Amino acid sequence: MDIPMVNNDFCQVVLDSITAHVAILDENGVIVSTNRAWQEYASINGLVSPNDCIGQNYLKICDTTPDSPDKEIAKEVANGIRKVLSGKIDEFFTHYPCHTEEQQSWYAVRVVPFRDVSEKMVIVTHENIMNVIMINIISYKLQISIFKSDLISF
């Protein structure tokens, strides 16, 4: 089996095959590349500007999030990105709710450095973790139910 030559097209196909929403940011927080999952999510959620978001400053978007419960998460993510860019930490990870009127969702965001010493960039991924959250909720409710039934049997 021949291994395809690694080129920009090959790398984009790899990125587009990942189900997580992926954005690559330059040293200033400007989005330089995204994958298909990112673009589809942006399009589905009514993003008016180009849905690849290339050229937008991710850090600025986080820093200017209006006052809401999302503001604290956005600030935490922006700080995590800055710490990874500066080399203070190797990786940043957190999770956050992203509910709409139609559905409830939870996402995990991870920020890692771009592994090319000649480029100071980071890779930001957002992964839907709603299934994990639901399993935790069901497990918690089951534990409560078992605990209550044990109390009743005493």
XYZ file of N, CA and C in Angstrom:
462
model
N 0.845 -1.185 0.000
C 0.000 0.000 0.000
C 0.884 1.239 0.000
N 0.668 2.109 -0.941
C 1.425 3.350 -1.007
C 0.843 4.359 -0.028
N 1.712 5.003 0.720
C 1.277 6.067 1.619
C 1.210 7.349 0.804
N 0.057 8.021 0.814
C -0.043 9.244 0.016
C 0.945 10.298 0.499
N 1.416 11.061 -0.446
C 2.319 12.155 -0.120
C 1.583 13.145 0.771
N 2.221 13.512 1.858
C 1.586 14.452 2.775
C 1.696 15.846 2.173
N 0.536 16.424 1.852
C 0.491 17.771 1.303
C -0.712 18.484 1.917
N -0.935 19.702 1.498
C -2.037 20.473 2.077
C -3.387 19.806 1.873
N -3.624 19.246 0.686
C -4.897 18.570 0.428
C -5.075 17.372 1.346
N -4.009 16.585 1.499
C -4.059 15.416 2.369
C -4.373 15.845 3.805
N -3.681 16.872 4.293
C -3.893 17.359 5.661
C -5.316 17.880 5.852
N -5.871 18.548 4.846
C -7.235 19.055 4.954
C -8.243 17.911 4.991
N -7.981 16.855 4.218
C -8.858 15.677 4.256
C -8.833 15.052 5.650
N -7.653 14.980 6.244
C -7.541 14.451 7.609
C -8.359 15.319 8.567
N -8.165 16.629 8.498
C -8.932 17.543 9.364
C -10.428 17.396 9.145
N -10.841 17.313 7.892
C -12.260 17.208 7.576
C -12.863 15.872 7.991
N -12.033 14.867 8.228
C -12.508 13.556 8.662
C -12.772 13.508 10.162
N -12.278 14.475 10.893
C -12.454 14.532 12.343
C -13.822 15.126 12.650
N -14.556 14.480 13.569
C -15.908 14.954 13.890
C -15.903 16.155 14.832
N -14.828 16.356 15.560
C -14.738 17.538 16.422
C -14.643 18.783 15.549
N -15.119 19.903 16.073
C -14.990 21.183 15.378
C -13.570 21.676 15.637
N -12.795 21.876 14.567
C -11.378 22.204 14.700
C -11.083 23.554 14.060
N -10.351 24.389 14.815
C -9.846 25.654 14.282
C -8.374 25.772 14.658
N -7.584 26.250 13.732
C -6.172 26.511 14.003
C -6.005 28.022 14.074
N -5.415 28.489 15.184
C -5.245 29.918 15.430
C -3.774 30.294 15.344
N -3.513 31.485 14.810
C -2.129 31.963 14.794
C -1.786 32.550 16.162
N -0.587 33.100 16.273
C -0.097 33.607 17.562
C -0.920 34.761 18.119
N -1.719 35.412 17.275
C -2.580 36.509 17.728
C -4.023 36.081 17.978
N -4.300 34.797 17.775
C -5.653 34.297 17.983
C -6.529 34.352 16.752
N -5.934 34.671 15.599
C -6.695 34.749 14.347
C -6.838 33.343 13.767
N -8.045 33.000 13.339
C -8.318 31.688 12.765
C -7.688 31.623 11.373
N -6.807 30.634 11.181
C -6.134 30.471 9.894
C -6.637 29.252 9.133
N -7.316 28.331 9.826
C -7.854 27.147 9.170
C -8.932 26.530 10.054
N -9.924 25.920 9.409
C -10.965 25.184 10.128
C -11.275 23.907 9.351
N -11.999 23.015 9.988
C -12.390 21.787 9.295
C -13.878 21.825 8.932
N -14.298 20.804 8.227
C -15.680 20.737 7.748
C -16.680 20.760 8.910
N -16.397 20.048 10.006
C -17.321 20.027 11.147
C -17.520 21.440 11.705
N -16.440 22.216 11.783
C -16.527 23.607 12.246
C -17.435 24.406 11.318
N -17.188 24.262 10.033
C -17.922 25.030 9.026
C -19.403 24.647 8.994
N -19.689 23.351 9.110
C -21.089 22.910 9.116
C -21.816 23.417 10.352
N -21.132 23.368 11.516
C -21.740 23.867 12.750
C -22.042 25.360 12.615
N -21.092 26.105 12.078
C -21.276 27.547 11.892
C -22.452 27.819 10.963
N -22.543 27.068 9.896
C -23.617 27.260 8.929
C -24.983 26.922 9.524
N -25.068 25.812 10.222
C -26.324 25.387 10.851
C -26.790 26.408 11.882
N -25.838 27.039 12.556
C -26.178 27.992 13.616
C -26.252 29.430 13.124
N -26.384 29.596 11.806
C -26.691 30.896 11.230
C -25.571 31.896 11.158
N -24.319 31.440 11.122
C -23.215 32.385 10.999
C -23.339 33.117 9.665
N -23.381 34.437 9.729
C -23.596 35.254 8.533
C -22.320 35.401 7.720
N -21.199 35.617 8.403
C -19.939 35.780 7.681
C -19.498 34.414 7.150
N -18.398 34.363 6.407
C -17.987 33.048 5.879
C -17.937 32.008 6.995
N -18.531 30.847 6.725
C -18.654 29.859 7.785
C -17.341 29.179 8.154
N -16.269 29.438 7.395
C -14.989 28.876 7.814
C -14.339 29.745 8.897
N -14.806 30.974 9.044
C -14.351 31.915 10.080
C -12.893 32.340 9.917
N -12.271 31.980 8.821
C -10.874 32.338 8.618
C -10.741 33.860 8.596
N -9.755 34.345 9.353
C -9.521 35.776 9.459
C -10.156 36.406 10.682
N -11.074 35.686 11.326
C -11.685 36.228 12.540
C -10.762 35.977 13.726
N -10.780 36.890 14.682
C -9.933 36.745 15.859
C -10.729 36.042 16.960
N -10.383 34.785 17.189
C -11.071 33.949 18.171
C -10.947 34.541 19.574
N -9.749 35.042 19.893
C -9.540 35.637 21.218
C -10.415 36.876 21.413
N -10.510 37.697 20.393
C -11.343 38.898 20.476
C -12.815 38.524 20.663
N -13.248 37.485 19.955
C -14.632 37.025 20.114
C -14.868 36.577 21.552
N -13.937 35.815 22.104
C -14.061 35.372 23.505
C -14.041 36.561 24.464
N -13.130 37.502 24.207
C -12.974 38.657 25.101
C -14.177 39.588 25.083
N -14.924 39.598 23.989
C -16.041 40.543 23.868
C -17.399 39.860 23.976
N -17.432 38.649 24.499
C -18.711 37.969 24.709
C -19.561 38.817 25.645
N -20.824 39.077 25.280
C -21.684 39.912 26.135
C -21.904 39.270 27.504
N -22.303 40.090 28.453
C -22.593 39.577 29.790
C -23.676 38.509 29.709
N -23.313 37.328 30.121
C -24.217 36.186 30.144
C -23.456 35.059 30.840
N -24.115 33.936 31.073
C -23.372 32.809 31.649
C -22.202 32.374 30.760
N -22.306 32.633 29.449
C -21.240 32.245 28.522
C -19.981 33.089 28.683
N -20.116 34.270 29.254
C -18.979 35.188 29.355
C -17.831 34.585 30.167
N -18.155 33.946 31.278
C -17.099 33.371 32.126
C -16.375 32.232 31.418
N -17.131 31.385 30.726
C -16.509 30.296 29.976
C -15.634 30.867 28.859
N -16.142 31.869 28.143
C -15.374 32.483 27.055
C -14.070 33.072 27.587
N -14.140 33.724 28.749
C -12.939 34.301 29.362
C -11.950 33.195 29.747
N -12.469 32.103 30.305
C -11.615 30.976 30.694
C -10.929 30.362 29.470
N -11.682 30.198 28.383
C -11.115 29.635 27.154
C -10.047 30.570 26.581
N -10.337 31.867 26.533
C -9.354 32.832 26.025
C -8.068 32.788 26.854
N -8.203 32.724 28.165
C -7.017 32.646 29.032
C -6.248 31.352 28.779
N -6.978 30.245 28.572
C -6.330 28.972 28.276
C -5.564 29.029 26.966
N -6.160 29.637 25.955
C -5.485 29.776 24.658
C -4.205 30.590 24.820
N -4.291 31.686 25.545
C -3.105 32.536 25.750
C -2.000 31.787 26.493
N -2.384 30.982 27.468
C -1.382 30.224 28.225
C -0.714 29.164 27.355
N -1.480 28.508 26.493
C -0.876 27.523 25.595
C 0.023 28.232 24.578
N -0.443 29.345 24.023
C 0.381 30.104 23.062
C 1.703 30.560 23.687
N 1.656 30.956 24.948
C 2.868 31.462 25.603
C 3.770 30.339 26.126
N 3.275 29.112 26.094
C 4.065 27.990 26.596
C 3.953 27.779 28.090
N 3.080 28.541 28.764
C 2.915 28.386 30.216
C 2.286 27.044 30.567
N 1.413 26.544 29.691
C 0.829 25.217 29.877
C 0.901 24.461 28.547
N 0.917 23.129 28.645
C 1.008 22.297 27.446
C -0.347 22.066 26.792
N -1.406 22.156 27.593
C -2.735 21.863 27.079
C -3.771 22.515 27.989
N -4.860 22.958 27.388
C -5.984 23.504 28.142
C -7.210 22.669 27.799
N -8.029 22.377 28.812
C -9.245 21.584 28.598
C -10.327 22.040 29.571
N -11.535 22.195 29.054
C -12.696 22.452 29.908
C -13.945 22.015 29.142
N -15.067 22.062 29.821
C -16.331 21.760 29.148
C -17.331 22.853 29.473
N -18.357 22.949 28.635
C -19.318 24.032 28.798
C -20.657 23.648 28.170
N -21.752 24.218 28.700
C -23.063 23.992 28.084
C -23.222 24.911 26.878
N -23.974 24.439 25.907
C -24.248 25.237 24.707
C -25.688 24.932 24.294
N -26.630 25.416 25.102
C -28.034 25.092 24.899
C -28.700 26.082 23.942
N -29.626 25.559 23.163
C -30.467 26.391 22.316
C -31.913 26.129 22.721
N -32.823 26.839 22.098
C -34.233 26.596 22.382
C -34.653 25.197 21.939
N -33.998 24.671 20.917
C -34.358 23.370 20.368
C -33.756 22.193 21.126
N -32.531 22.374 21.649
C -31.872 21.240 22.303
C -30.821 21.701 23.298
N -30.503 20.774 24.191
C -29.417 21.011 25.133
C -28.179 20.295 24.619
N -27.038 20.952 24.731
C -25.770 20.370 24.295
C -24.678 20.741 25.287
N -23.697 19.883 25.373
C -22.495 20.147 26.145
C -21.302 19.876 25.235
N -20.281 20.702 25.365
C -19.073 20.546 24.568
C -17.837 20.549 25.460
N -16.817 19.845 25.001
C -15.494 19.907 25.615
C -14.610 20.684 24.651
N -13.859 21.631 25.187
C -12.918 22.381 24.354
C -11.507 22.045 24.826
N -10.664 21.778 23.847
C -9.261 21.446 24.122
C -8.391 22.359 23.265
N -7.314 22.853 23.858
C -6.363 23.697 23.141
C -4.983 23.074 23.310
N -4.337 22.814 22.187
C -2.987 22.250 22.203
C -2.099 23.060 21.262
N -0.803 23.059 21.518
C 0.086 23.797 20.609
C 0.224 23.081 19.270
N 0.416 23.855 18.243
C 0.742 23.344 16.915
C 2.174 22.833 17.001
N 2.414 21.603 16.639
C 3.722 20.959 16.860
C 4.719 21.246 15.741
N 4.880 22.510 15.431
C 5.869 22.941 14.443
C 6.611 24.111 15.069
N 7.892 23.911 15.357
C 8.638 24.939 16.087
C 8.768 26.241 15.313
N 8.582 26.191 14.003
C 8.714 27.418 13.220
C 7.421 28.245 13.231
N 6.333 27.675 13.716
C 5.043 28.362 13.766
C 4.527 28.395 15.190
N 4.111 29.553 15.654
C 3.528 29.672 16.992
C 2.016 29.746 16.819
N 1.379 28.576 16.863
C -0.063 28.488 16.670
C -0.631 27.482 17.661
N -1.958 27.460 17.754
C -2.635 26.468 18.575
C -3.766 25.836 17.773
N -4.134 24.641 18.197
C -5.282 23.938 17.629
C -6.363 23.915 18.697
N -7.541 24.404 18.326
C -8.686 24.437 19.243
C -9.723 23.457 18.719
N -10.146 22.532 19.577
C -11.196 21.592 19.194
C -12.371 21.709 20.152
N -13.559 21.602 19.590
C -14.802 21.547 20.368
C -15.464 20.220 20.031
N -15.664 19.390 21.040
C -16.235 18.051 20.833
C -17.555 17.958 21.591
N -18.589 17.496 20.905
C -19.889 17.312 21.538
C -19.785 16.156 22.535
N -20.051 16.457 23.816
C -19.968 15.437 24.865
C -21.328 15.199 25.518
N -22.397 15.527 24.810
C -23.734 15.377 25.389
C -24.008 13.939 25.824
N -23.542 12.952 25.062
C -23.753 11.554 25.450
C -23.082 11.234 26.783
N -21.891 11.760 26.987
C -21.177 11.541 28.247
C -21.936 12.198 29.401
N -22.410 13.410 29.185
C -23.171 14.121 30.219
C -24.438 13.340 30.553
N -25.134 12.851 29.532
C -26.374 12.098 29.765
C -26.099 10.814 30.547
N -25.011 10.122 30.226
C -24.650 8.910 30.967
C -24.365 9.256 32.423
N -23.676 10.363 32.664
C -23.402 10.795 34.042
C -24.687 11.114 34.791
N -25.619 11.774 34.129
C -26.893 12.120 34.763
C -27.676 10.849 35.090
N -27.750 9.930 34.152
C -28.470 8.673 34.377
C -27.811 7.883 35.501
N -26.485 7.832 35.505
C -25.753 7.128 36.559
C -26.026 7.756 37.928
N -26.021 9.085 37.971
C -26.290 9.795 39.224
C -27.707 9.482 39.723
N -28.686 9.539 38.810
C -30.069 9.255 39.199
C -30.225 7.810 39.668
N -29.527 6.891 39.026
C -29.567 5.497 39.428
C -28.965 5.317 40.819
N -27.860 5.987 41.081
C -27.234 5.906 42.403
C -28.170 6.454 43.480
N -28.840 7.561 43.182
C -29.794 8.146 44.134
C -30.932 7.166 44.383
N -31.433 6.569 43.324
C -32.529 5.607 43.441
C -32.116 4.409 44.295
N -30.916 3.896 44.068
C -30.416 2.762 44.858
C -30.255 3.176 46.313
N -29.706 4.351 46.534
C -29.513 4.851 47.898
C -30.867 4.965 48.616
N -31.859 5.525 47.928
C -33.186 5.675 48.528
C -33.813 4.325 48.841
N -33.647 3.342 47.939
C -34.245 2.029 48.181
C -33.543 1.328 49.329
N -32.223 1.562 49.484
C -31.498 0.999 50.630
C -31.991 1.621 51.932
N -32.293 2.902 51.929
C -32.817 3.562 53.129
C -34.177 3.011 53.503
N -35.014 2.761 52.512
C -36.358 2.263 52.760
C -36.306 0.860 53.335
N -35.341 0.053 52.907
C -35.271 -1.341 53.380
C -34.748 -1.448 54.798
N -34.227 -0.379 55.366
C -33.773 -0.409 56.767
C -34.940 -0.355 57.657
